[in-house]
C-alpha atoms as an extended CHARMM CRD file, in Angstrom:
* protein
*
       276  EXT
         1         1  MET       CA              0.0000000000        0.0000000000        0.0000000000  PROA      1               0.0000000000
         2         2  PRO       CA              1.3860000000        3.4570000000       -0.8160000000  PROA      2               0.0000000000
         3         3  ALA       CA              2.6210000000        5.3790000000        2.2130000000  PROA      3               0.0000000000
         4         4  SER       CA              0.2080000000        8.2200000000        1.4680000000  PROA      4               0.0000000000
         5         5  ALA       CA             -2.9000000000        5.9900000000        1.5640000000  PROA      5               0.0000000000
         6         6  SER       CA             -4.7130000000        5.9890000000        4.8990000000  PROA      6               0.0000000000
         7         7  ALA       CA             -5.9730000000        2.7680000000        6.4720000000  PROA      7               0.0000000000
         8         8  PRO       CA             -9.7370000000        2.3200000000        6.6500000000  PROA      8               0.0000000000
         9         9  ALA       CA            -11.3450000000        3.3490000000        9.9110000000  PROA      9               0.0000000000
        10        10  PRO       CA            -12.0830000000        0.3870000000       12.1680000000  PROA      10              0.0000000000
        11        11  VAL       CA            -15.7230000000       -0.7470000000       12.3640000000  PROA      11              0.0000000000
        12        12  ALA       CA            -17.1630000000       -0.6090000000       15.8570000000  PROA      12              0.0000000000
        13        13  LEU       CA            -18.8910000000       -3.8490000000       16.8100000000  PROA      13              0.0000000000
        14        14  PRO       CA            -22.0310000000       -3.6570000000       18.9300000000  PROA      14              0.0000000000
        15        15  GLU       CA            -21.5340000000       -4.3350000000       22.6080000000  PROA      15              0.0000000000
        16        16  HSD       CA            -24.8320000000       -6.2100000000       22.7640000000  PROA      16              0.0000000000
        17        17  PRO       CA            -26.4930000000       -8.3960000000       20.0900000000  PROA      17              0.0000000000
        18        18  ASP       CA            -29.7300000000       -6.4460000000       20.5280000000  PROA      18              0.0000000000
        19        19  ASP       CA            -28.0780000000       -3.4100000000       18.9710000000  PROA      19              0.0000000000
        20        20  PHE       CA            -28.8640000000       -5.0590000000       15.5990000000  PROA      20              0.0000000000
        21        21  ALA       CA            -32.5420000000       -5.7250000000       16.4590000000  PROA      21              0.0000000000
        22        22  VAL       CA            -35.0500000000       -4.5340000000       13.8590000000  PROA      22              0.0000000000
        23        23  VAL       CA            -37.3370000000       -1.8200000000       15.2170000000  PROA      23              0.0000000000
        24        24  GLU       CA            -40.9100000000       -2.6170000000       14.1930000000  PROA      24              0.0000000000
        25        25  PRO       CA            -42.9970000000        0.3810000000       13.1550000000  PROA      25              0.0000000000
        26        26  SER       CA            -45.8940000000        1.0740000000       15.4820000000  PROA      26              0.0000000000
        27        27  THR       CA            -49.3220000000        0.0430000000       14.2340000000  PROA      27              0.0000000000
        28        28  PRO       CA            -51.3830000000        3.0880000000       13.2150000000  PROA      28              0.0000000000
        29        29  THR       CA            -54.2200000000        4.0960000000       15.4870000000  PROA      29              0.0000000000
        30        30  CYS       CA            -57.7990000000        4.9960000000       14.6350000000  PROA      30              0.0000000000
        31        31  PRO       CA            -59.5500000000        8.3430000000       15.1500000000  PROA      31              0.0000000000
        32        32  PRO       CA            -60.9040000000        8.6480000000       18.7120000000  PROA      32              0.0000000000
        33        33  GLU       CA            -64.5150000000        7.9700000000       17.6590000000  PROA      33              0.0000000000
        34        34  MET       CA            -63.5520000000        4.7050000000       15.9650000000  PROA      34              0.0000000000
        35        35  VAL       CA            -62.3440000000        1.2560000000       17.0950000000  PROA      35              0.0000000000
        36        36  ARG       CA            -59.4510000000       -0.6420000000       15.5370000000  PROA      36              0.0000000000
        37        37  VAL       CA            -60.3650000000       -4.0890000000       14.1970000000  PROA      37              0.0000000000
        38        38  LYS       CA            -57.7160000000       -6.7780000000       13.5690000000  PROA      38              0.0000000000
        39        39  LYS       CA            -55.1170000000       -3.9920000000       13.4770000000  PROA      39              0.0000000000
        40        40  SER       CA            -56.1190000000       -3.3950000000        9.8630000000  PROA      40              0.0000000000
        41        41  TYR       CA            -59.1150000000       -1.0120000000        9.6940000000  PROA      41              0.0000000000
        42        42  CYS       CA            -61.3100000000        1.2490000000       11.8240000000  PROA      42              0.0000000000
        43        43  VAL       CA            -65.0460000000        1.0570000000       12.5560000000  PROA      43              0.0000000000
        44        44  ASP       CA            -67.2640000000        3.7410000000       14.0740000000  PROA      44              0.0000000000
        45        45  ARG       CA            -67.9250000000        3.0490000000       17.7320000000  PROA      45              0.0000000000
        46        46  TYR       CA            -71.5650000000        4.1340000000       17.3790000000  PROA      46              0.0000000000
        47        47  GLU       CA            -74.2450000000        4.1620000000       14.7010000000  PROA      47              0.0000000000
        48        48  ALA       CA            -74.1390000000        7.3900000000       12.7420000000  PROA      48              0.0000000000
        49        49  SER       CA            -76.0010000000       10.5580000000       13.5070000000  PROA      49              0.0000000000
        50        50  LEU       CA            -75.7850000000       13.2760000000       10.8590000000  PROA      50              0.0000000000
        51        51  ILE       CA            -74.7380000000       16.8980000000       10.6550000000  PROA      51              0.0000000000
        52        52  ASP       CA            -74.5770000000       19.3940000000        7.7980000000  PROA      52              0.0000000000
        53        53  ALA       CA            -71.1430000000       18.9910000000        6.2230000000  PROA      53              0.0000000000
        54        54  GLU       CA            -70.7450000000       22.7700000000        5.7810000000  PROA      54              0.0000000000
        55        55  THR       CA            -72.0480000000       24.2210000000        9.0330000000  PROA      55              0.0000000000
        56        56  GLY       CA            -72.0040000000       21.3200000000       11.4990000000  PROA      56              0.0000000000
        57        57  GLN       CA            -75.6860000000       21.7990000000       12.3580000000  PROA      57              0.0000000000
        58        58  ASP       CA            -77.5540000000       18.6840000000       13.4450000000  PROA      58              0.0000000000
        59        59  LEU       CA            -79.8560000000       17.0680000000       10.8890000000  PROA      59              0.0000000000
        60        60  SER       CA            -83.1380000000       15.5870000000       12.0530000000  PROA      60              0.0000000000
        61        61  PRO       CA            -82.7670000000       11.8040000000       12.4430000000  PROA      61              0.0000000000
        62        62  TYR       CA            -86.4530000000       11.3800000000       11.5350000000  PROA      62              0.0000000000
        63        63  TYR       CA            -86.3260000000       12.5310000000        7.9000000000  PROA      63              0.0000000000
        64        64  VAL       CA            -84.3830000000       11.4410000000        4.8420000000  PROA      64              0.0000000000
        65        65  PRO       CA            -81.3630000000       13.8130000000        4.7140000000  PROA      65              0.0000000000
        66        66  SER       CA            -82.3520000000       15.4140000000        1.4330000000  PROA      66              0.0000000000
        67        67  ARG       CA            -84.1730000000       18.7590000000        1.4610000000  PROA      67              0.0000000000
        68        68  LYS       CA            -86.5380000000       17.9930000000       -1.4130000000  PROA      68              0.0000000000
        69        69  GLN       CA            -87.4580000000       14.5100000000       -0.2070000000  PROA      69              0.0000000000
        70        70  ALA       CA            -87.8410000000       15.6050000000        3.3950000000  PROA      70              0.0000000000
        71        71  LEU       CA            -90.2630000000       18.3840000000        2.4570000000  PROA      71              0.0000000000
        72        72  SER       CA            -92.2850000000       15.9840000000        0.3330000000  PROA      72              0.0000000000
        73        73  ILE       CA            -92.5170000000       13.4290000000        3.1360000000  PROA      73              0.0000000000
        74        74  GLN       CA            -93.3950000000       16.0750000000        5.6900000000  PROA      74              0.0000000000
        75        75  LYS       CA            -96.2580000000       17.3190000000        3.5090000000  PROA      75              0.0000000000
        76        76  LEU       CA            -97.5130000000       13.7720000000        2.8660000000  PROA      76              0.0000000000
        77        77  TRP       CA            -97.5930000000       12.7370000000        6.5290000000  PROA      77              0.0000000000
        78        78  GLU       CA            -99.0990000000       15.9500000000        7.8210000000  PROA      78              0.0000000000
        79        79  GLN       CA           -102.2110000000       14.7180000000        5.9960000000  PROA      79              0.0000000000
        80        80  GLU       CA           -101.7700000000       10.9280000000        6.1750000000  PROA      80              0.0000000000
        81        81  ARG       CA           -101.4250000000       10.8550000000        9.9470000000  PROA      81              0.0000000000
        82        82  LEU       CA           -104.9610000000       12.2210000000       10.2390000000  PROA      82              0.0000000000
        83        83  ASP       CA           -106.3990000000        9.3540000000        8.2050000000  PROA      83              0.0000000000
        84        84  VAL       CA           -104.3600000000        6.2720000000        9.1660000000  PROA      84              0.0000000000
        85        85  GLY       CA           -104.2600000000        4.1790000000       12.3050000000  PROA      85              0.0000000000
        86        86  PRO       CA           -105.9970000000        4.2580000000       15.6820000000  PROA      86              0.0000000000
        87        87  ALA       CA           -107.5970000000        7.4900000000       16.8690000000  PROA      87              0.0000000000
        88        88  GLU       CA           -104.9700000000        8.0910000000       19.5460000000  PROA      88              0.0000000000
        89        89  ALA       CA           -102.1510000000        7.6310000000       17.0210000000  PROA      89              0.0000000000
        90        90  ARG       CA           -103.6520000000       10.2640000000       14.7180000000  PROA      90              0.0000000000
        91        91  LEU       CA           -103.1430000000       12.8430000000       17.4430000000  PROA      91              0.0000000000
        92        92  ILE       CA            -99.3650000000       12.3130000000       17.4620000000  PROA      92              0.0000000000
        93        93  GLU       CA            -97.7050000000       15.1700000000       15.5930000000  PROA      93              0.0000000000
        94        94  LEU       CA            -94.6990000000       14.8440000000       13.3170000000  PROA      94              0.0000000000
        95        95  PRO       CA            -91.2660000000       15.5560000000       14.7950000000  PROA      95              0.0000000000
        96        96  PRO       CA            -90.1290000000       19.0150000000       13.7030000000  PROA      96              0.0000000000
        97        97  LEU       CA            -88.0200000000       19.4880000000       10.6020000000  PROA      97              0.0000000000
        98        98  PRO       CA            -85.4780000000       22.2210000000       11.4600000000  PROA      98              0.0000000000
        99        99  PRO       CA            -86.3340000000       25.3870000000        9.4980000000  PROA      99              0.0000000000
       100       100  TRP       CA            -82.8560000000       25.6770000000        8.0040000000  PROA      100             0.0000000000
       101       101  GLN       CA            -83.0790000000       22.0600000000        6.7950000000  PROA      101             0.0000000000
       102       102  SER       CA            -86.2360000000       22.8850000000        4.8540000000  PROA      102             0.0000000000
       103       103  GLN       CA            -84.9040000000       26.1640000000        3.4350000000  PROA      103             0.0000000000
       104       104  ARG       CA            -81.5810000000       25.2700000000        1.8130000000  PROA      104             0.0000000000
       105       105  ASN       CA            -79.7450000000       22.3580000000        0.2920000000  PROA      105             0.0000000000
       106       106  PHE       CA            -77.0830000000       20.5740000000        2.3030000000  PROA      106             0.0000000000
       107       107  GLU       CA            -74.8980000000       17.4860000000        2.3660000000  PROA      107             0.0000000000
       108       108  PRO       CA            -74.9390000000       14.9940000000        5.2500000000  PROA      108             0.0000000000
       109       109  LYS       CA            -71.8350000000       14.1540000000        7.2460000000  PROA      109             0.0000000000
       110       110  ALA       CA            -71.7050000000       11.1520000000        9.5640000000  PROA      110             0.0000000000
       111       111  VAL       CA            -70.6340000000       11.5440000000       13.1810000000  PROA      111             0.0000000000
       112       112  SER       CA            -70.1210000000        8.7680000000       15.7300000000  PROA      112             0.0000000000
       113       113  LYS       CA            -71.2010000000        9.9330000000       19.1830000000  PROA      113             0.0000000000
       114       114  LYS       CA            -72.7240000000        8.3730000000       22.2720000000  PROA      114             0.0000000000
       115       115  SER       CA            -76.2820000000        9.0730000000       23.4350000000  PROA      115             0.0000000000
       116       116  ARG       CA            -77.4950000000       10.3160000000       20.0250000000  PROA      116             0.0000000000
       117       117  VAL       CA            -80.6640000000        9.2600000000       18.2160000000  PROA      117             0.0000000000
       118       118  PRO       CA            -79.1770000000        7.3300000000       15.2780000000  PROA      118             0.0000000000
       119       119  GLN       CA            -80.1220000000        8.4740000000       11.7980000000  PROA      119             0.0000000000
       120       120  GLY       CA            -82.8040000000        6.4450000000       10.0310000000  PROA      120             0.0000000000
       121       121  TYR       CA            -84.3840000000        7.0570000000        6.6180000000  PROA      121             0.0000000000
       122       122  LEU       CA            -81.0350000000        6.6910000000        4.8260000000  PROA      122             0.0000000000
       123       123  THR       CA            -80.6130000000        5.4630000000        1.2690000000  PROA      123             0.0000000000
       124       124  GLY       CA            -77.4130000000        3.6280000000        0.3740000000  PROA      124             0.0000000000
       125       125  PRO       CA            -76.0360000000        6.5300000000       -1.7000000000  PROA      125             0.0000000000
       126       126  LEU       CA            -76.7680000000        9.0410000000        1.0680000000  PROA      126             0.0000000000
       127       127  ALA       CA            -75.1230000000        6.7210000000        3.5980000000  PROA      127             0.0000000000
       128       128  ALA       CA            -72.0400000000        6.5240000000        1.3730000000  PROA      128             0.0000000000
       129       129  LEU       CA            -71.9810000000       10.3190000000        0.9730000000  PROA      129             0.0000000000
       130       130  ALA       CA            -72.2900000000       10.8810000000        4.7250000000  PROA      130             0.0000000000
       131       131  CYS       CA            -69.3090000000        8.5890000000        5.3440000000  PROA      131             0.0000000000
       132       132  LYS       CA            -67.2950000000       10.2000000000        2.5200000000  PROA      132             0.0000000000
       133       133  ASN       CA            -67.8930000000       13.6700000000        3.9610000000  PROA      133             0.0000000000
       134       134  ALA       CA            -66.5010000000       12.3720000000        7.2690000000  PROA      134             0.0000000000
       135       135  GLY       CA            -63.3310000000       11.1310000000        5.5450000000  PROA      135             0.0000000000
       136       136  LYS       CA            -64.5430000000        7.5540000000        5.8200000000  PROA      136             0.0000000000
       137       137  ARG       CA            -66.3870000000        4.9800000000        3.6980000000  PROA      137             0.0000000000
       138       138  LEU       CA            -69.0050000000        2.2480000000        3.8600000000  PROA      138             0.0000000000
       139       139  CYS       CA            -67.8440000000       -1.0290000000        5.3970000000  PROA      139             0.0000000000
       140       140  SER       CA            -67.6250000000       -4.1690000000        3.2930000000  PROA      140             0.0000000000
       141       141  LEU       CA            -69.7350000000       -7.1350000000        4.4040000000  PROA      141             0.0000000000
       142       142  SER       CA            -66.6450000000       -8.9980000000        5.6030000000  PROA      142             0.0000000000
       143       143  GLU       CA            -65.3680000000       -5.9980000000        7.5530000000  PROA      143             0.0000000000
       144       144  TRP       CA            -68.7380000000       -5.4020000000        9.1600000000  PROA      144             0.0000000000
       145       145  GLN       CA            -69.2990000000       -9.0210000000       10.1830000000  PROA      145             0.0000000000
       146       146  THR       CA            -65.7670000000       -9.4090000000       11.5090000000  PROA      146             0.0000000000
       147       147  ALA       CA            -66.1610000000       -6.2700000000       13.6160000000  PROA      147             0.0000000000
       148       148  CYS       CA            -69.5390000000       -7.4480000000       14.9120000000  PROA      148             0.0000000000
       149       149  ARG       CA            -68.2070000000      -10.8470000000       16.0240000000  PROA      149             0.0000000000
       150       150  GLY       CA            -65.4600000000       -9.3240000000       18.1620000000  PROA      150             0.0000000000
       151       151  GLU       CA            -62.0390000000      -10.6880000000       19.0270000000  PROA      151             0.0000000000
       152       152  ASP       CA            -63.5340000000      -13.9790000000       20.2200000000  PROA      152             0.0000000000
       153       153  ASP       CA            -65.3070000000      -14.5220000000       16.8660000000  PROA      153             0.0000000000
       154       154  ARG       CA            -68.7580000000      -15.0780000000       18.3450000000  PROA      154             0.0000000000
       155       155  ASP       CA            -72.1480000000      -15.1500000000       16.6260000000  PROA      155             0.0000000000
       156       156  PHE       CA            -73.3970000000      -12.2560000000       18.7680000000  PROA      156             0.0000000000
       157       157  PRO       CA            -71.5260000000       -9.3130000000       20.2700000000  PROA      157             0.0000000000
       158       158  TYR       CA            -72.1090000000      -10.7990000000       23.7490000000  PROA      158             0.0000000000
       159       159  GLY       CA            -71.6990000000      -14.5530000000       23.1240000000  PROA      159             0.0000000000
       160       160  ASP       CA            -72.4730000000      -17.6190000000       21.0520000000  PROA      160             0.0000000000
       161       161  LYS       CA            -76.2420000000      -17.9130000000       21.5770000000  PROA      161             0.0000000000
       162       162  TYR       CA            -79.1510000000      -15.5200000000       21.2090000000  PROA      162             0.0000000000
       163       163  GLU       CA            -80.2360000000      -13.9940000000       24.5070000000  PROA      163             0.0000000000
       164       164  PRO       CA            -83.3940000000      -11.8330000000       24.6120000000  PROA      164             0.0000000000
       165       165  GLY       CA            -82.7660000000       -8.2410000000       25.6100000000  PROA      165             0.0000000000
       166       166  LYS       CA            -78.9750000000       -8.2690000000       25.2470000000  PROA      166             0.0000000000
       167       167  CYS       CA            -79.2670000000       -6.2240000000       22.0220000000  PROA      167             0.0000000000
       168       168  ASN       CA            -82.1320000000       -3.9660000000       20.9670000000  PROA      168             0.0000000000
       169       169  ILE       CA            -83.8230000000       -6.3760000000       18.5490000000  PROA      169             0.0000000000
       170       170  PHE       CA            -86.9760000000       -8.5390000000       18.3960000000  PROA      170             0.0000000000
       171       171  ARG       CA            -88.8460000000       -6.0140000000       20.5480000000  PROA      171             0.0000000000
       172       172  GLU       CA            -92.3510000000       -6.5290000000       21.8300000000  PROA      172             0.0000000000
       173       173  ALA       CA            -93.9820000000       -4.1010000000       19.3940000000  PROA      173             0.0000000000
       174       174  HSD       CA            -93.6750000000       -2.7730000000       15.8440000000  PROA      174             0.0000000000
       175       175  PRO       CA            -93.9230000000        1.0220000000       15.4250000000  PROA      175             0.0000000000
       176       176  ALA       CA            -95.9880000000        0.8570000000       12.2170000000  PROA      176             0.0000000000
       177       177  GLY       CA            -98.3460000000       -1.5880000000       13.9070000000  PROA      177             0.0000000000
       178       178  LEU       CA            -98.8920000000        0.8900000000       16.7420000000  PROA      178             0.0000000000
       179       179  LEU       CA            -99.1630000000        4.0010000000       14.5460000000  PROA      179             0.0000000000
       180       180  HSD       CA           -100.9320000000        2.6000000000       11.4840000000  PROA      180             0.0000000000
       181       181  GLY       CA           -102.5750000000       -0.5630000000       12.7100000000  PROA      181             0.0000000000
       182       182  ASN       CA           -100.4840000000       -2.4880000000       10.1720000000  PROA      182             0.0000000000
       183       183  PRO       CA            -96.7190000000       -3.1260000000       10.4450000000  PROA      183             0.0000000000
       184       184  SER       CA            -96.3010000000       -3.4130000000        6.6710000000  PROA      184             0.0000000000
       185       185  ILE       CA            -97.3870000000        0.1040000000        5.6440000000  PROA      185             0.0000000000
       186       186  GLY       CA            -96.2760000000        3.7130000000        6.0030000000  PROA      186             0.0000000000
       187       187  HSD       CA            -92.5610000000        3.1760000000        6.5020000000  PROA      187             0.0000000000
       188       188  SER       CA            -91.6190000000        6.7500000000        5.5410000000  PROA      188             0.0000000000
       189       189  ASP       CA            -93.6530000000        8.2020000000        8.4540000000  PROA      189             0.0000000000
       190       190  PRO       CA            -91.2670000000       10.5060000000       10.3930000000  PROA      190             0.0000000000
       191       191  ARG       CA            -92.9420000000        9.5110000000       13.6680000000  PROA      191             0.0000000000
       192       192  LEU       CA            -91.9600000000        5.8370000000       13.5690000000  PROA      192             0.0000000000
       193       193  ASN       CA            -88.6670000000        6.0700000000       15.4530000000  PROA      193             0.0000000000
       194       194  THR       CA            -90.2810000000        8.1750000000       18.1760000000  PROA      194             0.0000000000
       195       195  VAL       CA            -92.7460000000        5.4040000000       19.1460000000  PROA      195             0.0000000000
       196       196  LYS       CA            -92.6210000000        3.8660000000       22.6180000000  PROA      196             0.0000000000
       197       197  ALA       CA            -93.6870000000        0.4280000000       23.8210000000  PROA      197             0.0000000000
       198       198  GLY       CA            -95.1150000000        1.0880000000       27.2530000000  PROA      198             0.0000000000
       199       199  ASP       CA            -92.9290000000        3.8780000000       28.5720000000  PROA      199             0.0000000000
       200       200  LYS       CA            -89.7160000000        2.8790000000       26.7510000000  PROA      200             0.0000000000
       201       201  PRO       CA            -88.6260000000        4.0490000000       23.2810000000  PROA      201             0.0000000000
       202       202  LEU       CA            -88.3210000000        1.2870000000       20.7080000000  PROA      202             0.0000000000
       203       203  LEU       CA            -85.3070000000        3.0010000000       19.1220000000  PROA      203             0.0000000000
       204       204  ARG       CA            -82.6260000000        3.6340000000       21.7150000000  PROA      204             0.0000000000
       205       205  ARG       CA            -79.8790000000        6.2040000000       21.7620000000  PROA      205             0.0000000000
       206       206  THR       CA            -76.4210000000        5.1170000000       20.6990000000  PROA      206             0.0000000000
       207       207  GLY       CA            -74.5530000000        3.0700000000       23.2910000000  PROA      207             0.0000000000
       208       208  GLU       CA            -77.5750000000        2.8030000000       25.5870000000  PROA      208             0.0000000000
       209       209  THR       CA            -77.8190000000       -1.0080000000       25.2800000000  PROA      209             0.0000000000
       210       210  ARG       CA            -74.7410000000       -1.7320000000       27.3730000000  PROA      210             0.0000000000
       211       211  ALA       CA            -74.6620000000       -5.5160000000       26.8880000000  PROA      211             0.0000000000
       212       212  CYS       CA            -74.5570000000       -5.1900000000       23.0840000000  PROA      212             0.0000000000
       213       213  VAL       CA            -70.8680000000       -4.4290000000       22.5900000000  PROA      213             0.0000000000
       214       214  SER       CA            -68.3870000000       -6.0990000000       20.2250000000  PROA      214             0.0000000000
       215       215  ARG       CA            -65.0090000000       -6.1730000000       21.9940000000  PROA      215             0.0000000000
       216       216  TRP       CA            -61.6920000000       -5.2270000000       20.3450000000  PROA      216             0.0000000000
       217       217  GLU       CA            -58.3760000000       -4.5030000000       22.0870000000  PROA      217             0.0000000000
       218       218  GLY       CA            -60.0460000000       -3.4700000000       25.3210000000  PROA      218             0.0000000000
       219       219  ASP       CA            -62.4200000000       -1.1870000000       23.4230000000  PROA      219             0.0000000000
       220       220  GLY       CA            -65.9280000000       -1.8390000000       22.1110000000  PROA      220             0.0000000000
       221       221  ILE       CA            -68.3060000000       -1.1830000000       19.2120000000  PROA      221             0.0000000000
       222       222  ALA       CA            -71.9060000000       -0.5790000000       20.2580000000  PROA      222             0.0000000000
       223       223  ASP       CA            -75.1640000000       -1.8630000000       18.7600000000  PROA      223             0.0000000000
       224       224  MET       CA            -73.8710000000       -3.8360000000       15.7810000000  PROA      224             0.0000000000
       225       225  VAL       CA            -76.8910000000       -6.0830000000       16.2920000000  PROA      225             0.0000000000
       226       226  GLY       CA            -80.2550000000       -4.3400000000       16.5260000000  PROA      226             0.0000000000
       227       227  ASN       CA            -81.2800000000       -0.7300000000       17.1180000000  PROA      227             0.0000000000
       228       228  ILE       CA            -80.9660000000        0.3630000000       13.4610000000  PROA      228             0.0000000000
       229       229  ASP       CA            -80.1160000000       -1.4370000000       10.2100000000  PROA      229             0.0000000000
       230       230  GLU       CA            -76.7740000000       -0.4270000000        8.6630000000  PROA      230             0.0000000000
       231       231  TRP       CA            -75.9790000000       -0.0430000000        4.9700000000  PROA      231             0.0000000000
       232       232  ILE       CA            -72.7830000000       -1.6570000000        3.7020000000  PROA      232             0.0000000000
       233       233  ASP       CA            -70.7800000000       -1.2550000000        0.4870000000  PROA      233             0.0000000000
       234       234  ASP       CA            -72.9330000000       -3.2140000000       -1.9720000000  PROA      234             0.0000000000
       235       235  PRO       CA            -74.3550000000       -1.4010000000       -5.0290000000  PROA      235             0.0000000000
       236       236  GLU       CA            -77.0290000000       -4.0940000000       -5.2890000000  PROA      236             0.0000000000
       237       237  GLY       CA            -78.3280000000       -3.0790000000       -1.8630000000  PROA      237             0.0000000000
       238       238  THR       CA            -77.5650000000       -4.7720000000        1.4760000000  PROA      238             0.0000000000
       239       239  PHE       CA            -78.1040000000       -3.6380000000        5.0380000000  PROA      239             0.0000000000
       240       240  VAL       CA            -77.0470000000       -5.6400000000        8.0470000000  PROA      240             0.0000000000
       241       241  GLY       CA            -77.4470000000       -6.1430000000       11.7810000000  PROA      241             0.0000000000
       242       242  GLY       CA            -81.2040000000       -5.8560000000       12.1020000000  PROA      242             0.0000000000
       243       243  PHE       CA            -83.2790000000       -3.1160000000       13.7430000000  PROA      243             0.0000000000
       244       244  TYR       CA            -85.2000000000       -3.0010000000       16.9840000000  PROA      244             0.0000000000
       245       245  ALA       CA            -88.4520000000       -4.5800000000       15.7260000000  PROA      245             0.0000000000
       246       246  ARG       CA            -86.9810000000       -7.1210000000       13.3100000000  PROA      246             0.0000000000
       247       247  SER       CA            -87.8950000000      -10.6670000000       14.3570000000  PROA      247             0.0000000000
       248       248  LYS       CA            -84.4090000000      -12.0970000000       13.9120000000  PROA      248             0.0000000000
       249       249  LYS       CA            -82.1540000000      -14.2210000000       16.1040000000  PROA      249             0.0000000000
       250       250  ASP       CA            -79.1780000000      -14.5890000000       13.7470000000  PROA      250             0.0000000000
       251       251  GLY       CA            -76.9830000000      -11.8980000000       15.2840000000  PROA      251             0.0000000000
       252       252  CYS       CA            -73.9660000000      -10.7990000000       13.2630000000  PROA      252             0.0000000000
       253       253  ALA       CA            -75.1690000000      -12.8400000000       10.2610000000  PROA      253             0.0000000000
       254       254  SER       CA            -78.3920000000      -10.8380000000        9.9230000000  PROA      254             0.0000000000
       255       255  MET       CA            -78.7810000000       -9.0720000000        6.5800000000  PROA      255             0.0000000000
       256       256  VAL       CA            -81.4690000000       -7.8410000000        4.1820000000  PROA      256             0.0000000000
       257       257  ARG       CA            -80.9640000000       -7.9560000000        0.4140000000  PROA      257             0.0000000000
       258       258  ALA       CA            -84.5580000000       -7.3680000000       -0.6710000000  PROA      258             0.0000000000
       259       259  HSD       CA            -84.2490000000       -3.6760000000       -1.6030000000  PROA      259             0.0000000000
       260       260  PRO       CA            -82.2680000000       -1.5940000000       -4.1170000000  PROA      260             0.0000000000
       261       261  PHE       CA            -79.4220000000        0.6520000000       -2.9580000000  PROA      261             0.0000000000
       262       262  ASP       CA            -81.5970000000        3.7740000000       -3.2060000000  PROA      262             0.0000000000
       263       263  TYR       CA            -84.2770000000        2.3700000000       -0.8590000000  PROA      263             0.0000000000
       264       264  PHE       CA            -84.9160000000        3.9130000000        2.5510000000  PROA      264             0.0000000000
       265       265  ASP       CA            -87.2840000000        3.5990000000        5.4620000000  PROA      265             0.0000000000
       266       266  TYR       CA            -87.2540000000        4.4310000000        9.1640000000  PROA      266             0.0000000000
       267       267  SER       CA            -85.0040000000        1.4390000000        9.9460000000  PROA      267             0.0000000000
       268       268  THR       CA            -82.0880000000        2.1470000000        7.5750000000  PROA      268             0.0000000000
       269       269  GLY       CA            -78.9810000000        3.8010000000        9.0060000000  PROA      269             0.0000000000
       270       270  VAL       CA            -75.2090000000        3.3980000000        8.7640000000  PROA      270             0.0000000000
       271       271  ARG       CA            -71.8820000000        3.2540000000       10.5490000000  PROA      271             0.0000000000
       272       272  CYS       CA            -68.6660000000        4.0130000000        8.6910000000  PROA      272             0.0000000000
       273       273  CYS       CA            -65.3210000000        2.2920000000        8.2180000000  PROA      273             0.0000000000
       274       274  LYS       CA            -61.8860000000        3.7660000000        7.5220000000  PROA      274             0.0000000000
       275       275  ASP       CA            -58.5480000000        2.3640000000        6.4000000000  PROA      275             0.0000000000
       276       276  LEU       CA            -55.6830000000        2.6350000000        8.8680000000  PROA      276             0.0000000000
């Protein structure tokens, strides 16, 4: 080696073998209103309530979140309620449609909060738009069912067998039966989700049914069975989970595929998913 060439600097060996250990990146977390499922995606902790995407004002959960359709339904049922059902039911007034909601167009945005009346009267496209405006999306069937079954992969959020009263489903009365005298008619009536059986509301507020929780990583997702049906990402039209008056005992496997994606009634709501 020429005298002018310098020797390479010595390589320092680690004092401990662990100095070469690979540092694993931390798994991303979900937004605070969502629950992480299988460390791969996020699911809203509660069924969606809706706000105006621009102003943040609350939308009525008792009307389809479309100004034109809501006004049409309000006008229809202001008359229909006087002609349909038992005499005492005809005296029940419609829930108010906020004046601003009837006066201007808006876009729905989904929010996931406890103790809210969950939004019904949602079409599939409006459900998808509400999730999109929240920076989220509709869940796939597989994602939804996996989240519902919890870490222990059970048929119901609470266990392996149907137990009456654990989730808000298969209730003792049907709101259209009480209001209209016939459970198969009048499913756009804005009063339906305000109906009580005895002194208890048929539709409960989000998170109120404490036994109906799907467990993940020490956290929980509320009401995936019962309370309100939930649209999923299927352009042919599928909603899952069942609603409070549906006579079903199939838990996380419950689904309805009888309606197109643009269908809505008082029982159709949503919860959103999000990629990590």
